[in-house]
Short mmCIF file of C-alpha atoms and ligand atoms in Angstrom, two decimals:
data_model
loop_
_atom_site.label_atom_id
_atom_site.label_comp_id
_atom_site.label_asym_id
_atom_site.label_seq_id
_atom_site.Cartn_x
_atom_site.Cartn_y
_atom_site.Cartn_z
CA UNK H 682 -20.07 -69.71 -53.82
CA UNK H 683 -21.32 -70.69 -57.24
CA UNK H 684 -24.98 -70.09 -58.25
CA UNK H 685 -26.05 -73.72 -57.64
CA UNK H 686 -24.20 -74.22 -54.39
CA UNK H 687 -25.59 -70.49 -53.38
CA UNK H 688 -29.30 -71.77 -54.19
CA UNK H 689 -28.79 -74.76 -52.19
CA UNK H 690 -27.19 -73.02 -49.01
CA UNK H 691 -30.37 -70.63 -49.30
CA UNK H 692 -32.89 -73.58 -49.68
CA UNK H 693 -31.21 -75.12 -46.78
CA UNK H 694 -30.60 -72.26 -44.44
CA UNK H 695 -33.36 -69.90 -45.51
CA UNK H 696 -30.75 -67.07 -45.30
CA UNK H 697 -30.47 -64.25 -47.58
CA UNK H 698 -28.80 -61.64 -45.53
CA UNK H 699 -28.61 -57.88 -46.89
CA UNK H 700 -31.57 -58.60 -49.02
CA UNK H 701 -33.52 -59.76 -46.18
CA UNK H 702 -34.10 -63.16 -45.03
CA UNK H 703 -34.22 -64.70 -41.97
CA UNK H 704 -33.79 -68.56 -41.04
CA UNK H 705 -36.60 -69.64 -38.80
CA UNK H 706 -34.25 -71.76 -37.08
CA UNK H 707 -31.86 -69.52 -36.38
CA UNK H 708 -32.79 -67.34 -33.17
CA UNK H 709 -34.59 -64.48 -34.92
CA UNK H 710 -36.74 -62.14 -33.01
CA UNK H 711 -38.04 -60.48 -36.23
CA UNK H 712 -41.70 -61.85 -35.77
CA UNK H 713 -41.79 -62.15 -32.14
CA UNK H 714 -43.15 -60.04 -29.36
CA UNK H 715 -40.75 -59.69 -26.77
CA UNK H 716 -42.53 -59.15 -23.43
CA UNK H 717 -40.14 -60.44 -20.67
CA UNK H 718 -36.69 -61.58 -21.32
CA UNK H 719 -35.17 -58.77 -23.19
CA UNK H 720 -32.13 -58.46 -21.00
CA UNK H 721 -28.79 -58.95 -22.70
CA UNK H 722 -25.24 -58.61 -22.00
CA UNK H 723 -24.57 -56.78 -25.13
CA UNK H 724 -26.55 -55.23 -27.82
CA UNK H 725 -24.94 -54.68 -31.06
CA UNK H 726 -26.57 -52.23 -33.54
CA UNK H 727 -25.48 -53.08 -37.13
CA UNK H 728 -25.19 -56.63 -38.06
CA UNK H 729 -22.79 -56.56 -41.00
CA UNK H 730 -19.25 -57.50 -41.15
CA UNK H 731 -18.14 -55.42 -38.15
CA UNK H 732 -21.34 -56.21 -36.07
CA UNK H 733 -21.06 -60.15 -36.89
CA UNK H 734 -17.34 -60.09 -36.02
CA UNK H 735 -18.20 -58.52 -32.77
CA UNK H 736 -21.22 -61.17 -32.20
CA UNK H 737 -18.98 -63.97 -32.96
CA UNK H 738 -16.39 -63.32 -30.31
CA UNK H 739 -19.06 -62.20 -27.83
CA UNK H 740 -20.94 -65.38 -28.58
CA UNK H 741 -17.99 -67.58 -28.14
CA UNK H 742 -17.29 -65.90 -24.85
CA UNK H 743 -21.01 -67.23 -23.78
CA UNK H 744 -22.21 -63.44 -23.67
CA UNK H 745 -25.97 -63.14 -24.46
CA UNK H 746 -26.14 -60.85 -27.45
CA UNK H 747 -28.68 -59.09 -29.51
CA UNK H 748 -27.51 -57.96 -32.83
CA UNK H 749 -29.90 -55.50 -34.38
CA UNK H 750 -29.79 -54.94 -38.12
CA UNK H 751 -32.04 -53.43 -40.82
CA UNK H 752 -30.09 -54.97 -43.80
CA UNK H 753 -28.55 -52.03 -45.38
CA UNK H 754 -24.86 -52.33 -45.80
CA UNK H 755 -22.94 -49.65 -47.61
CA UNK H 756 -21.79 -52.14 -50.23
CA UNK H 757 -24.90 -53.70 -51.26
CA UNK H 758 -24.78 -52.41 -54.78
CA UNK H 759 -21.23 -54.05 -55.48
CA UNK H 760 -21.63 -57.15 -57.65
CA UNK H 761 -18.26 -58.48 -56.23
CA UNK H 762 -16.20 -57.92 -53.07
CA UNK H 763 -12.46 -58.30 -53.30
CA UNK H 764 -9.43 -58.34 -51.13
CA UNK H 765 -10.72 -60.32 -48.33
CA UNK H 766 -8.78 -63.69 -47.85
CA UNK H 767 -10.92 -66.75 -48.57
CA UNK H 768 -13.59 -64.64 -50.16
CA UNK H 769 -11.99 -62.92 -52.93
CA UNK H 770 -14.34 -62.01 -55.81
CA UNK H 771 -17.47 -63.33 -54.36
CA UNK H 772 -20.94 -61.16 -53.88
CA UNK H 773 -20.80 -59.00 -50.65
CA UNK H 774 -24.20 -60.71 -49.43
CA UNK H 775 -22.52 -63.95 -49.65
CA UNK H 776 -19.82 -63.04 -47.20
CA UNK H 777 -22.62 -61.73 -44.87
CA UNK H 778 -24.77 -64.66 -45.34
CA UNK H 779 -22.10 -67.00 -44.44
CA UNK H 780 -20.95 -65.08 -41.39
CA UNK H 781 -24.50 -64.85 -40.25
CA UNK H 782 -25.08 -68.59 -40.56
CA UNK H 783 -21.79 -69.41 -38.52
CA UNK H 784 -22.61 -66.93 -35.70
CA UNK H 785 -26.30 -68.03 -35.52
CA UNK H 786 -24.76 -71.11 -34.37
CA UNK H 787 -23.87 -69.78 -31.06
CA UNK H 788 -27.04 -70.44 -28.82
CA UNK H 789 -26.74 -67.01 -27.01
CA UNK H 790 -26.67 -64.95 -29.99
CA UNK H 791 -30.00 -63.51 -31.47
CA UNK H 792 -30.71 -61.34 -34.51
CA UNK H 793 -33.36 -58.84 -34.81
CA UNK H 794 -34.00 -57.44 -38.15
CA UNK H 795 -35.19 -53.97 -37.46
CA UNK H 796 -34.13 -50.43 -37.11
CA UNK H 797 -32.81 -49.25 -33.82
CA UNK H 798 -34.53 -45.97 -33.33
CA UNK H 799 -33.14 -44.53 -29.97
CA UNK H 800 -31.35 -45.60 -26.98
CA UNK H 801 -30.79 -44.22 -23.45
CA UNK H 802 -28.71 -44.90 -20.30
CA UNK H 803 -30.29 -46.69 -17.72
CA UNK H 804 -29.37 -47.57 -14.17
CA UNK H 805 -27.59 -50.78 -15.26
CA UNK H 806 -26.74 -50.08 -18.84
CA UNK H 807 -28.74 -48.99 -21.84
CA UNK H 808 -32.43 -49.30 -23.21
CA UNK H 809 -32.63 -49.60 -27.10
CA UNK H 810 -35.74 -48.96 -28.81
CA UNK H 811 -36.61 -50.33 -32.24
CA UNK H 812 -39.03 -49.48 -34.81
CA UNK H 813 -41.65 -51.84 -33.69
CA UNK H 814 -41.35 -49.92 -30.57
CA UNK H 815 -40.07 -52.84 -28.49
CA UNK H 816 -37.49 -52.01 -25.90
CA UNK H 817 -34.38 -54.36 -25.31
CA UNK H 818 -31.90 -53.52 -22.38
CA UNK H 819 -28.15 -54.27 -22.15
CA UNK H 820 -25.12 -53.68 -20.19
CA UNK H 821 -23.10 -52.64 -23.07
CA UNK H 822 -23.74 -51.22 -26.53
CA UNK H 823 -21.65 -51.74 -29.63
CA UNK H 824 -22.32 -49.45 -32.72
CA UNK H 825 -20.99 -51.33 -35.91
CA UNK H 826 -23.70 -49.11 -37.77
CA UNK H 827 -21.28 -48.24 -40.81
CA UNK H 828 -21.47 -44.66 -42.67
CA UNK H 829 -23.56 -43.46 -45.47
CA UNK H 830 -22.40 -42.05 -48.55
CA UNK H 831 -23.87 -39.04 -49.81
CA UNK H 832 -24.27 -39.18 -53.41
CA UNK H 833 -23.81 -36.30 -55.85
CA UNK H 834 -27.08 -35.42 -57.67
CA UNK H 835 -25.71 -36.27 -61.00
CA UNK H 836 -27.78 -38.66 -62.90
CA UNK H 837 -26.26 -42.07 -63.43
CA UNK H 838 -24.03 -41.68 -60.35
CA UNK H 839 -25.75 -43.60 -57.61
CA UNK H 840 -26.95 -46.16 -60.31
CA UNK H 841 -23.39 -46.87 -60.71
CA UNK H 842 -21.90 -46.45 -57.38
CA UNK H 843 -19.84 -49.86 -56.43
CA UNK H 844 -20.41 -51.23 -59.88
CA UNK H 845 -18.15 -48.82 -62.12
CA UNK H 846 -18.15 -45.62 -59.68
CA UNK H 847 -15.54 -46.84 -57.14
CA UNK H 848 -14.54 -45.88 -54.02
CA UNK H 849 -11.04 -47.85 -53.49
CA UNK H 850 -8.49 -49.05 -55.82
CA UNK H 851 -7.54 -51.98 -53.34
CA UNK H 852 -11.20 -53.22 -53.68
CA UNK H 853 -11.79 -52.89 -57.17
CA UNK H 854 -8.63 -51.26 -58.68
CA UNK H 855 -7.37 -54.73 -60.52
CA UNK H 856 -10.46 -55.37 -62.18
CA UNK H 857 -10.31 -52.07 -63.95
CA UNK H 858 -6.43 -51.82 -64.17
CA UNK H 859 -5.01 -50.01 -67.44
CA UNK H 860 -8.68 -48.85 -68.23
CA UNK H 861 -9.79 -45.41 -69.29
CA UNK H 862 -10.61 -43.96 -65.88
CA UNK H 863 -11.92 -40.84 -64.31
CA UNK H 864 -11.36 -39.18 -61.20
CA UNK H 865 -14.39 -37.43 -60.03
CA UNK H 866 -13.27 -35.11 -57.31
CA UNK H 867 -11.57 -31.69 -56.84
CA UNK H 868 -8.62 -29.98 -54.82
CA UNK H 869 -6.63 -32.02 -52.30
CA UNK H 870 -9.25 -34.88 -52.63
CA UNK H 871 -8.64 -35.13 -56.49
CA UNK H 872 -4.78 -34.73 -56.17
CA UNK H 873 -4.56 -37.46 -53.58
CA UNK H 874 -6.90 -39.95 -55.61
CA UNK H 875 -5.15 -39.18 -58.78
CA UNK H 876 -1.72 -39.85 -57.37
CA UNK H 877 -2.89 -43.18 -55.82
CA UNK H 878 -4.98 -44.44 -59.03
CA UNK H 879 -1.96 -43.84 -61.36
CA UNK H 880 -0.45 -47.19 -59.73
CA UNK H 881 -3.45 -48.99 -61.62
CA UNK H 882 -3.77 -47.07 -64.78
CA UNK H 883 -2.08 -44.28 -66.81
CA UNK H 884 -5.17 -43.39 -69.03
CA UNK H 885 -6.25 -41.22 -66.15
CA UNK H 886 -8.31 -37.94 -66.35
CA UNK H 887 -9.43 -35.62 -63.32
CA UNK H 888 -13.15 -34.37 -63.83
CA UNK H 889 -13.54 -31.27 -61.34
CA UNK H 890 -17.08 -30.76 -62.16
CA UNK H 891 -16.42 -27.02 -62.15
CA UNK H 892 -13.57 -24.76 -61.70
CA UNK H 893 -10.32 -26.71 -60.37
CA UNK H 894 -9.03 -26.01 -56.83
CA UNK H 895 -5.77 -27.27 -57.14
CA UNK H 896 -2.84 -25.24 -55.60
CA UNK H 897 0.02 -23.97 -57.95
CA UNK H 898 2.02 -26.70 -57.08
CA UNK H 899 -0.41 -29.51 -57.53
CA UNK H 900 -1.42 -28.13 -60.84
CA UNK H 901 2.30 -28.12 -61.89
CA UNK H 902 2.78 -32.01 -60.74
CA UNK H 903 -0.37 -33.04 -62.78
CA UNK H 904 0.83 -31.27 -65.94
CA UNK H 905 4.30 -32.95 -65.39
CA UNK H 906 2.63 -36.48 -65.17
CA UNK H 907 0.51 -35.41 -68.14
CA UNK H 908 -2.84 -36.03 -66.25
CA UNK H 909 -5.48 -34.03 -67.91
CA UNK H 910 -8.08 -31.95 -65.70
CA UNK H 911 -11.53 -31.32 -67.09
CA UNK H 912 -13.25 -28.44 -65.37
CA UNK H 913 -16.50 -28.55 -67.55
CA UNK H 914 -19.65 -29.08 -65.39
CA UNK H 915 -20.98 -32.69 -65.92
CA UNK H 916 -24.68 -33.21 -66.81
CA UNK H 917 -24.77 -37.10 -66.12
CA UNK H 918 -23.19 -40.25 -66.48
CA UNK H 919 -24.12 -42.36 -69.04
CA UNK H 920 -24.31 -45.95 -68.02
CA UNK H 921 -25.93 -49.55 -68.53
CA UNK H 922 -26.74 -51.51 -65.45
CA UNK H 923 -24.40 -49.42 -63.28
CA UNK H 924 -21.39 -49.40 -65.93
CA UNK H 925 -20.55 -46.19 -67.02
CA UNK H 926 -19.64 -45.68 -70.73
CA UNK H 927 -19.64 -41.90 -71.10
CA UNK H 928 -19.38 -38.71 -69.20
CA UNK H 929 -21.88 -36.19 -70.64
CA UNK H 930 -21.20 -32.51 -70.09
CA UNK H 931 -23.40 -29.61 -69.88
CA UNK H 932 -21.58 -27.94 -72.98
CA UNK H 933 -22.78 -31.15 -75.15
CA UNK H 934 -19.37 -32.76 -75.20
CA UNK H 935 -18.62 -36.24 -73.68
CA UNK H 936 -15.78 -38.27 -72.50
CA UNK H 937 -15.63 -41.93 -72.75
CA UNK H 938 -14.80 -43.80 -69.78
CA UNK H 939 -14.63 -47.39 -68.42
CA UNK H 940 -14.45 -46.48 -64.64
CA UNK H 941 -14.43 -43.62 -62.36
CA UNK H 942 -13.03 -43.16 -58.80
CA UNK H 943 -14.90 -40.78 -56.13
CA UNK H 944 -14.33 -39.72 -52.75
CA UNK H 945 -17.76 -38.98 -51.55
CA UNK H 946 -18.82 -37.07 -48.17
CA UNK H 947 -20.20 -39.25 -45.72
CA UNK H 948 -22.43 -39.09 -42.54
CA UNK H 949 -22.72 -41.73 -39.80
CA UNK H 950 -25.55 -44.14 -40.74
CA UNK H 951 -26.91 -44.29 -37.18
CA UNK H 952 -27.36 -40.82 -35.26
CA UNK H 953 -27.93 -42.67 -31.80
CA UNK H 954 -24.21 -42.67 -30.77
CA UNK H 955 -24.18 -38.92 -31.08
CA UNK H 956 -27.49 -38.75 -29.09
CA UNK H 957 -26.11 -40.70 -26.39
CA UNK H 958 -23.29 -38.18 -26.22
CA UNK H 959 -20.44 -40.19 -28.31
CA UNK H 960 -18.24 -37.41 -29.68
CA UNK H 961 -17.16 -37.50 -33.29
CA UNK H 962 -13.52 -36.77 -34.49
CA UNK H 963 -13.15 -34.05 -37.14
CA UNK H 964 -13.72 -36.18 -39.93
CA UNK H 965 -16.76 -37.33 -38.58
CA UNK H 966 -15.85 -40.66 -37.37
CA UNK H 967 -16.96 -41.95 -33.85
CA UNK H 968 -14.00 -41.16 -31.50
CA UNK H 969 -12.86 -44.41 -30.01
CA UNK H 970 -9.68 -45.54 -27.60
CA UNK H 971 -7.37 -48.26 -28.70
CA UNK H 972 -9.83 -50.56 -27.02
CA UNK H 973 -12.72 -49.62 -29.29
CA UNK H 974 -14.38 -47.71 -26.38
CA UNK H 975 -16.36 -44.33 -27.35
CA UNK H 976 -16.19 -41.45 -25.41
CA UNK H 977 -19.54 -42.62 -23.43
CA UNK H 978 -18.63 -45.34 -20.71
CA UNK H 979 -20.10 -48.80 -21.60
CA UNK H 980 -20.36 -47.90 -25.50
CA UNK H 981 -18.21 -49.31 -27.81
CA UNK H 982 -17.75 -48.79 -31.87
CA UNK H 983 -16.28 -50.52 -34.84
CA UNK H 984 -16.22 -50.93 -38.55
CA UNK H 985 -16.73 -47.93 -40.83
CA UNK H 986 -18.19 -45.97 -38.53
CA UNK H 987 -14.81 -45.32 -36.71
CA UNK H 988 -11.99 -45.20 -39.57
CA UNK H 989 -11.52 -44.41 -43.47
CA UNK H 990 -9.58 -47.83 -43.61
CA UNK H 991 -12.68 -48.92 -45.25
CA UNK H 992 -12.38 -52.66 -46.21
CA UNK H 993 -14.47 -55.93 -45.15
CA UNK H 994 -11.12 -57.12 -43.76
CA UNK H 995 -10.79 -54.02 -41.29
CA UNK H 996 -14.39 -54.19 -40.43
CA UNK H 997 -14.02 -58.01 -39.14
CA UNK H 998 -10.87 -57.20 -37.65
CA UNK H 999 -12.12 -54.08 -35.85
CA UNK H 1000 -15.24 -56.10 -34.61
CA UNK H 1001 -13.42 -59.15 -33.62
CA UNK H 1002 -11.47 -56.71 -31.31
CA UNK H 1003 -14.46 -54.83 -29.95
CA UNK H 1004 -16.11 -58.17 -28.93
CA UNK H 1005 -12.99 -59.26 -27.11
CA UNK H 1006 -12.75 -55.78 -25.37
CA UNK H 1007 -16.36 -55.57 -24.47
CA UNK H 1008 -16.21 -59.09 -23.01
CA UNK H 1009 -12.90 -57.91 -20.95
CA UNK H 1010 -14.75 -54.96 -19.71
CA UNK H 1011 -17.73 -57.37 -18.43
CA UNK H 1012 -15.31 -59.88 -16.82
CA UNK H 1013 -13.49 -57.00 -14.96
CA UNK H 1014 -16.94 -55.66 -13.90
CA UNK H 1015 -17.98 -59.02 -12.36
CA UNK H 1016 -14.81 -60.79 -11.20
C1 FAD U 2242 -19.63 -49.39 -52.78
C2 FAD U 2242 -18.69 -50.13 -52.20
C3 FAD U 2242 -17.86 -51.39 -52.56
C4 FAD U 2242 -16.84 -51.73 -51.49
N1 FAD U 2242 -16.17 -52.84 -51.93
C5 FAD U 2242 -15.45 -53.44 -51.09
C6 FAD U 2242 -14.53 -54.79 -51.62
O1 FAD U 2242 -14.60 -55.28 -52.82
N2 FAD U 2242 -14.01 -55.16 -50.83
C7 FAD U 2242 -13.70 -54.65 -49.26
O2 FAD U 2242 -12.73 -55.26 -48.59
N3 FAD U 2242 -14.47 -53.86 -48.90
C8 FAD U 2242 -15.54 -53.18 -49.89
N4 FAD U 2242 -16.08 -52.04 -49.35
C9 FAD U 2242 -15.97 -51.71 -47.99
C10 FAD U 2242 -16.64 -52.65 -47.10
O3 FAD U 2242 -17.92 -52.73 -47.85
C11 FAD U 2242 -17.03 -51.71 -45.69
O4 FAD U 2242 -15.79 -51.58 -45.35
C12 FAD U 2242 -17.69 -52.60 -44.82
O5 FAD U 2242 -19.03 -53.03 -45.35
C13 FAD U 2242 -18.06 -52.02 -43.40
O6 FAD U 2242 -18.51 -53.01 -42.72
P1 FAD U 2242 -19.61 -52.31 -41.48
O7 FAD U 2242 -20.08 -53.64 -40.67
O8 FAD U 2242 -18.78 -51.47 -40.57
O9 FAD U 2242 -20.66 -51.44 -42.02
P2 FAD U 2242 -21.78 -51.95 -43.17
O10 FAD U 2242 -21.20 -52.99 -43.84
O11 FAD U 2242 -22.19 -50.67 -43.88
O12 FAD U 2242 -23.19 -52.28 -42.11
C14 FAD U 2242 -23.60 -51.53 -41.17
C15 FAD U 2242 -25.10 -52.16 -40.89
O13 FAD U 2242 -25.54 -51.33 -39.95
C16 FAD U 2242 -27.04 -51.35 -40.17
N5 FAD U 2242 -27.46 -50.26 -39.42
C17 FAD U 2242 -27.08 -48.82 -39.32
N6 FAD U 2242 -27.72 -48.32 -38.62
C18 FAD U 2242 -28.57 -48.96 -38.07
C19 FAD U 2242 -29.74 -48.95 -37.16
N7 FAD U 2242 -30.04 -47.69 -36.66
N8 FAD U 2242 -30.55 -49.90 -36.77
C20 FAD U 2242 -30.28 -51.19 -37.35
N9 FAD U 2242 -29.35 -51.40 -38.15
C21 FAD U 2242 -28.46 -50.19 -38.65
C22 FAD U 2242 -26.97 -51.14 -41.74
O14 FAD U 2242 -28.01 -51.63 -42.17
C23 FAD U 2242 -25.92 -52.22 -42.04
O15 FAD U 2242 -26.57 -53.47 -42.08
C24 FAD U 2242 -16.83 -51.47 -50.12
C25 FAD U 2242 -17.53 -50.15 -49.85
C26 FAD U 2242 -18.45 -49.37 -50.72
C27 FAD U 2242 -19.32 -48.38 -50.33
#
């Protein structure tokens, strides 16, 4: 959406999702006190791409749904999102904004702009508490709560995350193709990432930020492909508005660079699934079966919190599937 169209859209709808917003005409509970009717078929915690896709499927299935979201998606710093059909190259907030407007058309779906702080099992399902301390009940819970990337304490890194320090070449690789590119990682992660990124650029250097942890075989392969490895400790990334220009090292040296790829450790954005007893995989994702069910009956999960295939398209796909699976379970219980 172009700037003018975007401004008109915001003016008409009041929606600025991800930053905050909330159109009073959409059934938002943000400023209301819920005293009586706080029973839902489904509560979705996380109202970004996965959660909104689940909400759309459930709203279209006539389910009473509450979407609780505190507006903190993982890609909020990225200026443009790529590789999602019909929305290639638009700001990620815009995708969420349109999605939210469309989901908001289903009268049984409500939104609550708050943090879900806890949940427990009840006789008929689950009770979810939010930061205002209100409690909402539902028969089923969906966690579309995403993951939180853990940034290294290198000055300039977090400022550039999603702008010129990138997590995925399928999302951003085309825009920095053939550019001077760094890999900020070590060992197997660095090797795997270097191999992958060599598809987009040959001007590639691996920065291990300390002694390299490659196997002998990996070192041989990197040498064969003339991929330099720099082990010097990094002091900071010199950047302007998130665009990294130089890597500065503790010994005073520096390397010019246009883009950097990093594979960061992560944690679940929301700890409620674990507190309910949902098991995690060894990698740290919520364990699910092919129907998106977690290891706790009645609790489903979708989006980045269940998979390393981290794209908007995949989050939407998993969210839609989850909405259908939750509805199927409700039908089977009632029919
Ligand atoms: C920097 C970056 C750039 C990216 N660029 C692209 C790209 O160009 N193209 C692409 O396809 N993909 C891109 N991705 C991947 C894409 O953003 C994710 O796959 C997608 O956002 C996952 O959607 P999600 O709904 O699972 O999680 P998220 O979008 O992370 O949303 C999770 C939501 O849950 C909410 N939440 C969590 N816990 C609670 C709680 N307790 N209470 C209330 N709300 C809660 C959060 O506030 C957030 O709104 C990028 C990712 C990153 C990190």
